Amino acid sequence: MSSEFTVKIKNILLYLSLISQFQNFSLAMTQEITRSFSDSSAEKILSQMSLDEKIGQLFIVGFPQNSFDQKLKKHIQINKIGSFILFKRNITDLVSLKKLNSELVQYSVEKLSVPPLLAVDQEGGNVARIETTPKMPYFFQLGNIEDSNLIYQFGKYTAELLSSLGFNLNLAPVLDLADSTESSFISLRSFGNNPIKVSTLGYSYSKGLLDNGVIPTAKHFPGLGNSRNDPHTSFTSRNTSLNDLETFDLKPFKEFSKLGPNSAVMLSHMVYKNLDHSLKPASFSQFIIKDLLRSRLGFSGVIITDDLQMKASSLASFGPSQAALEALMAGADIVMLSWSLTDQTKAFNLVKSAVSSGKLPIALVNEKVLRILSLKKNIHQKSNLLFKKFQTDDIRVLNQVQKNIFTTKVNTALLNPELLLNSKNSKNKFCVVSNLNKIFDKFKFPNFHQFLGFKLPQNTSAEEFVSFFKKCPCEVFFLIVDNFEQVRLLNAFSPSKDKKIVVFNYTHPSALKNRDKFFNVIDFYGLASADIEALSSRLQEFSLLVSKKFKQNSFYKE
């Protein structure tokens, strides 16, 4: 080995050693500043902040980068940004994500002496920025579970996953009341349309988050309901009266408010015509924010706007900067600007100018920042700056949640007393109808006297479908629906009253109309544990419960 090469190696090792020492020193300094933040009162921290630092705390921002580059550093330093929201565009892999969050915390603490809020949308279903295996279920699936402890455990699992990656704020749960069988913007993201059930489940889930180091964020106050319009792309409004809101939509938020100051509520961008006659979206309505949320519901936590760069947040000629100022003046504590760094800087400067001119009183700013600092202090006492290791065994909790949802749904369908009574009459038969061969595999051996299997051919006409149900000797049908051709047949079908049809629906719940004509409809959409083999096994177990065994070996029929 040449002496020149040896010198190069030594220089590289020395460089790496210095980098490591610097990182260790920087981390130690970050920990020291964080300890100082934890030990000081919120009031003392506030008294030591500059005007720019206070204004920066009023913003939660997104950014296009997936790494912590110089442009992002400069942006944070200039605008003193207090909180961040990450999207899928920021996530390449979990290792890089954890590194990015760690750098955001470290840089913020070193430059601002205050740790940031790191937020993400991790509801479940199709609104889950962190992918899991199995996938997190939609909230509407959790609405079938009466076990509050299990919902709490799901919140706990979510918190442990997020905190292991550095997040301390989850933009969930969705507390809007929405019917999963209707086409709406919220739909499957809601626990359901029963205010009592949504209140109980939403609180249990939120408590699971909060007890494990992640702030829950109830959304979208005062409730989007079954609105079909997506506020990301269009104007949205409701004509709901205050009395109806208090009877229904506000109940889950009132229950959520019992969590106290260490929680957050996200405002909707919907216009509530009967609440605020100025026709301002909720994010800019003093009545909705101050009178309704603060006074009537007694919410003492932090109030956050939804993204002010969404279409529905536009107010006449307002741009994102003016919208940010208007929301803060109306009562919001933190305003969200999710993607344009330029718009964020403009908004920061406009808010600063408004404070300097007295348009936005400094006393009001201090009140907001004090609330934010108190929230941050509480959550940083619970969470670990270095991000605890997420135990892979914890995935069992998610598997158990999935399994419990599936079991609850199937038991609801099969253990219905009205169906079980049929087993007392040997003339009554149960039919399993599907176009999937594997649904029948469990039934081939042995045959059961009261169970018949019928293969539903592809491209079955409406006439053939009606004729089958008329001629078939069964009184009870278990119909497995897995494609929209079958949904079309069912939507046009009017079963006779003497036929009890239980539909196991694997398509989107809103696709199946007029559900009251069926004995029961069980929705499996988006539920990983509800595979066909699992359903086949449960149907076999049910057949054992109600049937008499015969020696014949053939069950499956074309």
Coordinates of C-alpha atoms in Angstrom, one line a residue:
M1 CA 0.0 0.0 0.0
S2 CA 1.5 3.4 -1.0
S3 CA 2.2 6.1 1.6
E4 CA 0.0 8.5 -0.5
F5 CA -3.0 6.1 -0.3
T6 CA -2.4 5.6 3.4
V7 CA -2.4 9.4 4.0
K8 CA -5.7 9.6 2.1
I9 CA -7.3 6.9 4.2
K10 CA -6.1 8.6 7.4
N11 CA -7.5 11.9 6.2
I12 CA -10.9 10.3 5.4
L13 CA -11.0 8.6 8.8
L14 CA -10.1 11.9 10.5
Y15 CA -12.9 13.7 8.6
L16 CA -15.4 11.0 9.6
S17 CA -14.3 11.2 13.2
L18 CA -14.6 15.0 13.2
I19 CA -18.1 14.7 11.6
S20 CA -19.1 12.2 14.3
Q21 CA -17.8 14.3 17.1
F22 CA -19.6 17.4 15.7
Q23 CA -22.8 15.4 15.4
N24 CA -22.4 14.1 19.0
F25 CA -21.7 17.7 20.2
S26 CA -24.7 19.0 18.2
L27 CA -27.0 16.3 19.6
A28 CA -25.7 17.0 23.2
M29 CA -26.4 20.7 22.7
T30 CA -29.9 20.0 21.3
Q31 CA -30.6 17.8 24.3
E32 CA -29.4 20.5 26.7
I33 CA -31.6 23.2 25.0
T34 CA -34.6 20.8 25.1
R35 CA -34.0 20.1 28.8
S36 CA -34.0 23.9 29.3
F37 CA -37.3 24.1 27.4
S38 CA -38.9 21.3 29.5
D39 CA -37.7 22.9 32.8
S40 CA -38.8 26.4 32.0
S41 CA -42.4 27.6 32.3
A42 CA -44.3 28.5 29.1
E43 CA -44.7 32.0 30.4
K44 CA -40.9 32.4 30.9
I45 CA -40.2 31.0 27.4
L46 CA -42.7 33.4 25.9
S47 CA -41.1 36.4 27.7
Q48 CA -37.8 35.6 26.1
M49 CA -39.1 35.3 22.5
S50 CA -38.7 37.9 19.8
L51 CA -41.7 39.0 17.8
D52 CA -40.5 37.0 14.8
E53 CA -40.2 33.9 16.9
K54 CA -43.7 34.3 18.3
I55 CA -45.1 34.7 14.8
G56 CA -43.3 31.7 13.6
Q57 CA -45.1 29.6 16.2
L58 CA -48.4 30.5 14.6
F59 CA -47.5 28.5 11.4
I60 CA -47.5 24.9 10.4
V61 CA -46.0 24.5 7.0
G62 CA -45.4 21.8 4.4
F63 CA -42.5 21.8 2.0
P64 CA -41.5 20.0 -1.3
Q65 CA -38.2 18.5 -0.1
N66 CA -37.6 14.9 1.0
S67 CA -34.3 15.8 2.6
F68 CA -33.1 18.6 4.9
D69 CA -31.4 20.9 2.4
Q70 CA -30.0 24.4 2.6
K71 CA -33.1 26.0 1.1
L72 CA -35.3 24.5 3.8
K73 CA -32.8 25.5 6.5
K74 CA -32.8 29.1 5.3
H75 CA -36.6 29.2 5.1
I76 CA -36.9 28.0 8.8
Q77 CA -34.3 30.4 10.0
I78 CA -35.8 33.4 8.2
N79 CA -39.5 32.7 9.1
K80 CA -38.8 31.1 12.5
I81 CA -41.2 28.3 11.6
G82 CA -42.7 26.5 14.7
S83 CA -44.4 23.4 13.2
F84 CA -44.2 21.2 10.1
I85 CA -46.5 18.8 8.3
L86 CA -45.2 16.0 6.1
F87 CA -46.9 14.3 3.1
K88 CA -46.1 11.3 1.0
R89 CA -44.0 13.6 -1.3
N90 CA -41.6 14.0 1.7
I91 CA -41.2 10.3 2.3
T92 CA -38.9 8.1 0.3
D93 CA -38.4 5.4 3.0
L94 CA -38.8 5.2 6.7
V95 CA -35.1 5.5 7.5
S96 CA -34.8 8.7 5.5
L97 CA -38.1 10.0 7.0
K98 CA -36.7 9.4 10.5
K99 CA -33.5 11.3 9.6
L100 CA -35.5 14.2 8.1
N101 CA -37.7 14.5 11.2
S102 CA -34.6 14.3 13.5
E103 CA -32.9 17.1 11.6
L104 CA -36.0 19.3 11.7
V105 CA -36.1 18.9 15.5
Q106 CA -32.4 19.4 16.0
Y107 CA -32.2 22.5 13.7
S108 CA -35.4 24.0 15.2
V109 CA -34.2 23.6 18.8
E110 CA -30.7 25.0 18.0
K111 CA -32.0 28.0 16.1
L112 CA -35.3 28.8 18.0
S113 CA -34.8 27.0 21.4
V114 CA -38.3 25.5 21.0
P115 CA -39.0 22.0 19.6
P116 CA -41.4 21.9 16.6
L117 CA -44.7 20.1 16.2
L118 CA -44.2 17.4 13.5
A119 CA -47.6 16.5 12.0
V120 CA -48.9 13.9 9.6
D121 CA -52.3 12.6 8.4
Q122 CA -52.4 9.0 9.7
E123 CA -56.1 8.2 9.9
G124 CA -56.2 4.8 8.1
G125 CA -57.6 3.5 4.8
N126 CA -56.6 5.8 1.9
V127 CA -55.5 8.7 4.3
A128 CA -52.4 7.2 5.8
R129 CA -49.0 8.7 4.9
I130 CA -47.1 5.9 6.6
E131 CA -47.8 2.5 4.9
T132 CA -48.2 -0.5 7.2
T133 CA -48.7 -4.2 6.7
P134 CA -51.5 -4.9 7.0
K135 CA -52.9 -1.6 6.0
M136 CA -54.6 0.4 8.8
P137 CA -58.4 0.0 8.5
Y138 CA -60.7 2.9 7.6
F139 CA -62.4 4.5 10.6
F140 CA -65.8 3.4 9.3
Q141 CA -64.7 -0.2 9.9
L142 CA -63.8 0.7 13.5
G143 CA -67.4 1.9 13.9
N144 CA -68.6 -1.7 14.1
I145 CA -66.6 -2.3 17.3
E146 CA -68.2 -1.6 20.6
D147 CA -64.9 -2.3 22.5
S148 CA -63.5 1.1 23.6
N149 CA -60.4 -0.6 24.9
L150 CA -59.6 -2.0 21.5
I151 CA -60.0 1.4 19.9
Y152 CA -57.7 2.8 22.6
Q153 CA -55.1 0.2 21.7
F154 CA -55.4 1.1 18.0
G155 CA -54.7 4.8 19.0
K156 CA -51.8 3.6 21.1
Y157 CA -50.4 1.5 18.2
T158 CA -50.7 4.6 15.9
A159 CA -48.9 6.8 18.4
E160 CA -46.1 4.3 18.9
L161 CA -45.6 4.0 15.1
L162 CA -45.6 7.8 14.6
S163 CA -43.5 8.7 17.6
S164 CA -40.9 6.1 16.5
L165 CA -40.5 8.2 13.3
G166 CA -40.4 11.5 15.1
F167 CA -44.0 12.7 14.8
N168 CA -45.8 14.2 17.7
L169 CA -49.0 15.5 16.1
N170 CA -51.5 13.3 14.3
L171 CA -54.2 15.0 12.2
A172 CA -56.8 12.5 13.3
P173 CA -59.4 11.4 14.4
V174 CA -62.1 12.5 11.9
L175 CA -65.1 13.3 14.1
D176 CA -67.4 14.3 11.2
L177 CA -70.7 12.4 11.2
A178 CA -70.9 10.7 7.8
D179 CA -72.7 7.7 6.4
S180 CA -70.3 5.3 4.7
T181 CA -73.1 4.1 2.3
E182 CA -73.5 7.5 0.8
S183 CA -71.1 9.2 -1.7
S184 CA -69.5 12.0 0.3
F185 CA -66.1 13.6 0.8
I186 CA -65.7 12.1 4.3
S187 CA -67.6 8.8 3.8
L188 CA -65.3 6.0 5.0
R189 CA -63.0 8.3 6.9
S190 CA -65.7 8.7 9.6
F191 CA -66.6 6.4 12.5
G192 CA -70.2 6.6 11.3
N193 CA -73.2 8.9 11.6
N194 CA -74.3 8.0 15.2
P195 CA -73.1 10.9 17.4
I196 CA -73.0 8.8 20.6
K197 CA -70.9 6.1 19.0
V198 CA -68.6 8.5 17.2
S199 CA -68.1 10.4 20.5
T200 CA -67.1 7.3 22.4
L201 CA -64.8 5.9 19.7
G202 CA -63.2 9.2 18.9
Y203 CA -62.4 9.9 22.5
S204 CA -61.0 6.4 23.1
Y205 CA -58.8 6.6 20.0
S206 CA -57.6 10.1 20.9
K207 CA -56.8 9.0 24.5
G208 CA -54.7 6.2 23.0
L209 CA -52.7 8.7 21.0
L210 CA -52.3 11.3 23.8
D211 CA -51.2 8.8 26.5
N212 CA -48.4 7.6 24.2
G213 CA -46.8 10.9 23.1
V214 CA -48.9 12.0 20.1
I215 CA -51.3 14.9 20.1
P216 CA -54.8 14.0 18.6
T217 CA -56.4 16.5 16.3
A218 CA -60.2 16.3 16.0
K219 CA -61.5 17.4 12.6
H220 CA -63.2 19.0 10.8
F221 CA -65.0 21.4 13.2
P222 CA -68.0 22.0 13.3
G223 CA -68.6 19.0 11.0
L224 CA -68.6 18.4 7.3
G225 CA -71.4 15.8 7.4
N226 CA -72.2 14.0 4.2
S227 CA -71.2 16.9 1.9
R228 CA -70.2 15.6 -1.5
N229 CA -67.9 18.5 -2.4
D230 CA -64.2 18.2 -1.8
P231 CA -63.0 21.4 0.0
H232 CA -59.6 20.9 -1.6
T233 CA -61.0 21.7 -5.0
S234 CA -64.4 23.4 -4.5
F235 CA -66.6 25.7 -2.4
T236 CA -68.6 23.8 0.3
S237 CA -71.6 24.9 2.4
R238 CA -74.2 23.5 4.8
N239 CA -77.6 24.8 5.7
T240 CA -77.7 23.0 9.0
S241 CA -79.2 24.9 12.0
L242 CA -77.3 25.4 15.2
N243 CA -79.9 23.2 17.0
D244 CA -79.2 20.3 14.6
L245 CA -75.5 20.8 15.0
E246 CA -75.8 20.7 18.8
T247 CA -78.0 17.6 18.6
F248 CA -75.7 15.7 16.2
D249 CA -72.4 17.1 14.8
L250 CA -71.1 18.8 17.9
K251 CA -71.4 15.9 20.3
P252 CA -68.2 14.2 19.3
F253 CA -66.3 17.5 19.5
K254 CA -67.8 18.2 23.0
E255 CA -66.6 14.8 24.2
F256 CA -63.2 15.3 22.6
S257 CA -62.9 18.6 24.5
K258 CA -62.8 16.7 27.8
L259 CA -59.2 15.8 26.9
G260 CA -58.2 19.3 28.0
P261 CA -55.6 21.7 26.7
N262 CA -53.2 19.0 25.4
S263 CA -55.1 18.4 22.2
A264 CA -56.0 20.1 18.9
V265 CA -59.0 20.8 16.8
M266 CA -58.8 21.4 13.0
L267 CA -61.4 23.8 11.5
S268 CA -63.2 23.0 8.3
H269 CA -63.3 25.4 5.3
M270 CA -67.1 24.9 5.0
V271 CA -69.6 27.8 5.1
Y272 CA -72.4 27.3 7.6
K273 CA -75.0 29.6 6.3
N274 CA -77.3 29.5 9.4
L275 CA -74.4 30.0 11.8
D276 CA -72.5 32.9 10.3
H277 CA -74.5 35.2 8.0
S278 CA -71.3 36.8 6.7
L279 CA -70.9 33.5 4.8
K280 CA -67.3 33.1 5.9
P281 CA -65.9 29.6 6.1
A282 CA -65.5 28.2 9.6
S283 CA -61.7 29.0 9.5
F284 CA -62.5 32.7 9.4
S285 CA -65.7 32.8 11.6
Q286 CA -65.4 34.3 15.0
F287 CA -68.8 33.0 16.0
I288 CA -67.8 29.4 15.1
I289 CA -64.3 29.6 16.6
K290 CA -64.8 31.7 19.7
D291 CA -68.5 31.4 20.6
L292 CA -69.1 27.8 19.5
L293 CA -65.8 26.0 20.0
R294 CA -64.3 27.9 22.8
S295 CA -67.3 29.1 24.8
R296 CA -70.1 26.6 24.3
L297 CA -67.9 23.4 24.0
G298 CA -65.3 24.7 26.4
F299 CA -62.4 23.6 24.2
S300 CA -59.1 24.7 25.7
G301 CA -56.5 23.2 23.3
V302 CA -54.9 24.5 20.2
I303 CA -57.1 25.4 17.2
I304 CA -55.5 24.7 13.7
T305 CA -56.9 25.6 10.3
D306 CA -57.0 23.1 7.5
D307 CA -54.7 24.0 4.6
L308 CA -55.3 27.6 3.6
Q309 CA -54.1 26.8 0.1
M310 CA -57.2 24.7 -0.4
K311 CA -59.8 26.1 -2.9
A312 CA -62.6 26.2 -0.3
S313 CA -60.6 28.5 2.0
S314 CA -60.6 31.3 -0.6
L315 CA -62.5 34.4 0.6
A316 CA -63.4 36.7 -2.2
S317 CA -60.1 38.1 -3.3
F318 CA -58.1 36.6 -0.4
G319 CA -54.9 34.9 -1.1
P320 CA -53.2 32.5 1.3
S321 CA -51.4 35.4 3.1
Q322 CA -54.5 37.3 3.8
A323 CA -56.4 34.1 4.7
A324 CA -53.7 33.3 7.3
L325 CA -54.1 36.8 8.9
E326 CA -57.9 36.6 8.8
A327 CA -57.9 33.1 10.4
L328 CA -55.6 34.2 13.3
M329 CA -57.8 37.3 13.9
A330 CA -60.9 35.2 14.0
G331 CA -59.4 32.9 16.7
A332 CA -57.3 30.2 15.1
D333 CA -54.0 29.5 16.9
I334 CA -52.0 27.9 14.1
V335 CA -52.5 28.4 10.4
M336 CA -51.5 25.8 7.8
L337 CA -49.8 26.5 4.5
S338 CA -48.9 23.1 3.0
W339 CA -46.7 23.6 0.0
S340 CA -45.6 27.1 -1.3
L341 CA -42.5 28.4 0.6
T342 CA -43.1 31.7 -1.1
D343 CA -46.7 32.0 0.1
Q344 CA -45.5 31.1 3.6
T345 CA -42.9 33.9 3.7
K346 CA -45.5 36.4 2.4
A347 CA -48.0 35.2 5.1
F348 CA -45.3 35.6 7.8
N349 CA -44.5 39.1 6.7
L350 CA -48.1 40.1 6.5
V351 CA -48.9 38.8 10.0
K352 CA -45.8 40.6 11.3
S353 CA -46.9 43.8 9.7
A354 CA -50.4 43.4 11.2
V355 CA -49.0 42.9 14.7
S356 CA -46.7 46.0 14.3
S357 CA -49.6 48.1 13.2
G358 CA -51.9 46.9 16.0
K359 CA -54.3 45.3 13.6
L360 CA -53.5 41.9 15.2
P361 CA -52.9 42.8 18.9
I362 CA -49.7 41.5 20.5
A363 CA -51.7 40.4 23.5
L364 CA -53.7 38.1 21.2
V365 CA -50.5 36.7 19.7
N366 CA -49.1 36.1 23.2
E367 CA -52.3 34.2 24.2
K368 CA -52.0 31.9 21.1
V369 CA -48.2 31.3 21.5
L370 CA -48.7 30.5 25.2
R371 CA -51.2 27.9 24.4
I372 CA -48.9 26.4 21.7
L373 CA -45.9 26.4 24.0
S374 CA -47.9 24.7 26.8
L375 CA -49.0 22.0 24.3
K376 CA -45.4 21.5 23.1
K377 CA -44.1 21.3 26.7
N378 CA -46.6 18.6 27.6
I379 CA -46.0 16.4 24.6
H380 CA -42.2 16.7 24.8
Q381 CA -42.3 15.5 28.3
K382 CA -44.0 12.3 27.0
S383 CA -42.1 11.8 23.8
N384 CA -38.4 11.0 23.3
L385 CA -36.3 13.4 21.3
L386 CA -34.2 10.6 20.0
F387 CA -37.3 8.7 18.8
K388 CA -37.8 5.4 20.5
K389 CA -37.5 2.2 18.5
F390 CA -40.8 0.9 17.2
Q391 CA -41.2 -2.8 18.2
T392 CA -42.1 -4.9 15.2
D393 CA -44.1 -7.1 17.6
D394 CA -46.5 -4.2 18.0
I395 CA -47.8 -5.0 14.5
R396 CA -49.8 -7.7 16.4
V397 CA -52.0 -5.0 17.7
L398 CA -52.9 -3.9 14.2
N399 CA -53.5 -7.6 13.2
Q400 CA -55.7 -8.0 16.3
V401 CA -57.8 -4.9 15.4
Q402 CA -58.3 -6.2 11.9
K403 CA -59.3 -9.7 13.2
N404 CA -61.7 -8.2 15.7
I405 CA -63.4 -6.1 13.1
F406 CA -63.8 -9.1 10.9
T407 CA -65.1 -11.3 13.7
T408 CA -67.6 -8.7 14.9
K409 CA -68.9 -8.2 11.4
V410 CA -69.3 -11.9 10.6
N411 CA -70.9 -12.7 14.0
T412 CA -73.4 -9.9 13.4
A413 CA -74.4 -11.6 10.2
L414 CA -74.3 -15.2 11.1
L415 CA -75.3 -15.3 14.8
N416 CA -78.5 -13.4 14.2
P417 CA -81.3 -15.2 16.1
E418 CA -83.7 -14.9 13.1
L419 CA -81.3 -16.9 11.0
L420 CA -80.5 -19.5 13.7
L421 CA -84.2 -20.2 14.1
N422 CA -84.2 -21.6 10.6
S423 CA -82.0 -24.4 11.7
K424 CA -84.9 -25.9 13.7
N425 CA -86.8 -26.6 10.6
S426 CA -85.1 -29.2 8.5
K427 CA -87.0 -28.1 5.4
N428 CA -85.2 -24.7 5.4
K429 CA -82.0 -24.4 3.6
F430 CA -79.1 -22.0 3.5
C431 CA -77.5 -21.0 0.2
V432 CA -74.0 -19.6 -0.4
V433 CA -73.9 -17.7 -3.7
S434 CA -70.7 -16.5 -5.3
N435 CA -68.7 -16.4 -8.5
L436 CA -65.5 -17.3 -6.6
N437 CA -64.7 -21.0 -6.5
K438 CA -62.6 -20.7 -3.4
I439 CA -65.6 -19.6 -1.3
F440 CA -66.8 -23.2 -1.7
D441 CA -63.6 -25.0 -0.9
K442 CA -64.3 -25.5 2.8
F443 CA -67.7 -27.1 2.0
K444 CA -66.7 -29.9 -0.4
F445 CA -66.1 -32.5 2.3
P446 CA -68.3 -33.4 4.0
N447 CA -71.7 -32.2 2.6
F448 CA -74.2 -30.5 4.9
H449 CA -77.9 -31.2 4.5
Q450 CA -79.0 -27.6 4.9
F451 CA -76.3 -25.9 3.0
L452 CA -76.2 -25.5 -0.8
G453 CA -73.6 -23.7 -2.9
F454 CA -74.4 -22.0 -6.2
K455 CA -71.8 -20.5 -8.6
L456 CA -73.0 -17.2 -10.0
P457 CA -71.9 -17.1 -13.6
Q458 CA -70.2 -14.1 -15.1
N459 CA -72.4 -11.8 -17.2
T460 CA -75.6 -13.1 -15.5
S461 CA -78.6 -11.2 -16.8
A462 CA -81.1 -9.4 -14.5
E463 CA -83.8 -11.9 -15.6
E464 CA -81.6 -14.9 -14.8
F465 CA -80.8 -13.4 -11.4
V466 CA -84.4 -12.9 -10.5
S467 CA -85.4 -16.3 -11.8
F468 CA -82.6 -18.0 -9.6
F469 CA -84.0 -16.5 -6.4
K470 CA -87.6 -17.5 -7.3
K471 CA -86.7 -21.1 -8.1
C472 CA -84.1 -21.7 -5.5
P473 CA -85.4 -23.8 -2.5
C474 CA -83.4 -21.7 0.1
E475 CA -84.9 -19.2 2.5
V476 CA -81.6 -17.7 3.6
F477 CA -78.9 -16.6 1.1
F478 CA -75.3 -15.6 1.8
L479 CA -74.4 -13.6 -1.2
I480 CA -70.8 -12.6 -1.8
V481 CA -70.5 -9.5 -3.9
D482 CA -67.0 -8.7 -5.2
N483 CA -67.5 -6.7 -8.4
F484 CA -69.7 -3.9 -9.8
E485 CA -71.5 -6.2 -12.2
Q486 CA -73.0 -8.0 -9.2
V487 CA -73.7 -4.6 -7.6
R488 CA -75.7 -3.6 -10.7
L489 CA -77.8 -6.7 -10.4
L490 CA -78.5 -6.2 -6.8
N491 CA -79.4 -2.5 -7.2
A492 CA -82.1 -3.5 -9.7
F493 CA -83.3 -6.5 -7.7
S494 CA -86.4 -6.6 -5.5
P495 CA -86.3 -9.7 -3.3
S496 CA -89.5 -11.3 -2.1
K497 CA -90.2 -10.9 1.6
D498 CA -89.8 -14.7 2.3
K499 CA -86.2 -14.6 1.2
K500 CA -83.6 -13.5 3.7
I501 CA -80.5 -12.2 1.8
V502 CA -77.3 -11.5 3.7
V503 CA -74.9 -9.6 1.4
F504 CA -71.1 -9.7 2.1
N505 CA -70.0 -6.7 0.2
Y506 CA -66.4 -6.3 -0.9
T507 CA -67.1 -3.3 -3.1
H508 CA -67.3 0.3 -2.0
P509 CA -70.2 0.7 0.5
S510 CA -71.7 3.6 -1.4
A511 CA -72.1 1.5 -4.6
L512 CA -74.8 -0.7 -3.1
K513 CA -78.2 1.2 -3.0
N514 CA -81.5 0.6 -1.1
R515 CA -79.9 -1.6 1.5
D516 CA -83.1 -2.0 3.5
K517 CA -84.5 -4.5 1.0
F518 CA -81.8 -7.0 2.2
F519 CA -81.9 -8.8 5.5
N520 CA -78.3 -7.6 6.2
V521 CA -75.4 -6.0 4.4
I522 CA -71.8 -6.5 5.8
D523 CA -69.1 -4.3 4.2
F524 CA -65.6 -5.6 4.0
Y525 CA -64.2 -2.9 1.8
G526 CA -60.5 -2.1 2.7
L527 CA -60.4 -4.7 5.5
A528 CA -57.3 -6.8 5.1
S529 CA -58.4 -9.6 7.3
A530 CA -61.6 -10.2 5.4
D531 CA -60.2 -12.4 2.6
I532 CA -62.4 -14.9 0.9
E533 CA -60.7 -17.9 2.6
A534 CA -61.4 -16.4 6.1
L535 CA -65.1 -15.9 5.1
S536 CA -65.3 -19.4 3.7
S537 CA -64.0 -20.8 7.0
R538 CA -66.5 -18.8 9.0
L539 CA -69.4 -20.0 6.8
Q540 CA -68.2 -23.5 7.3
E541 CA -68.2 -23.0 11.0
F542 CA -71.8 -21.7 10.8
S543 CA -72.9 -24.6 8.7
L544 CA -71.6 -27.0 11.4
L545 CA -73.7 -25.1 13.9
V546 CA -77.0 -25.5 12.0
S547 CA -76.7 -28.5 9.8
K548 CA -76.9 -32.3 9.9
K549 CA -74.1 -34.3 8.3
F550 CA -74.7 -36.7 5.5
K551 CA -72.5 -39.2 3.8
Q552 CA -72.6 -37.6 0.4
N553 CA -69.4 -35.9 -0.6
S554 CA -70.4 -33.4 -3.1
F555 CA -71.4 -29.9 -2.0
Y556 CA -70.2 -27.6 -4.7
K557 CA -72.6 -27.0 -7.6
E558 CA -72.2 -25.0 -10.8

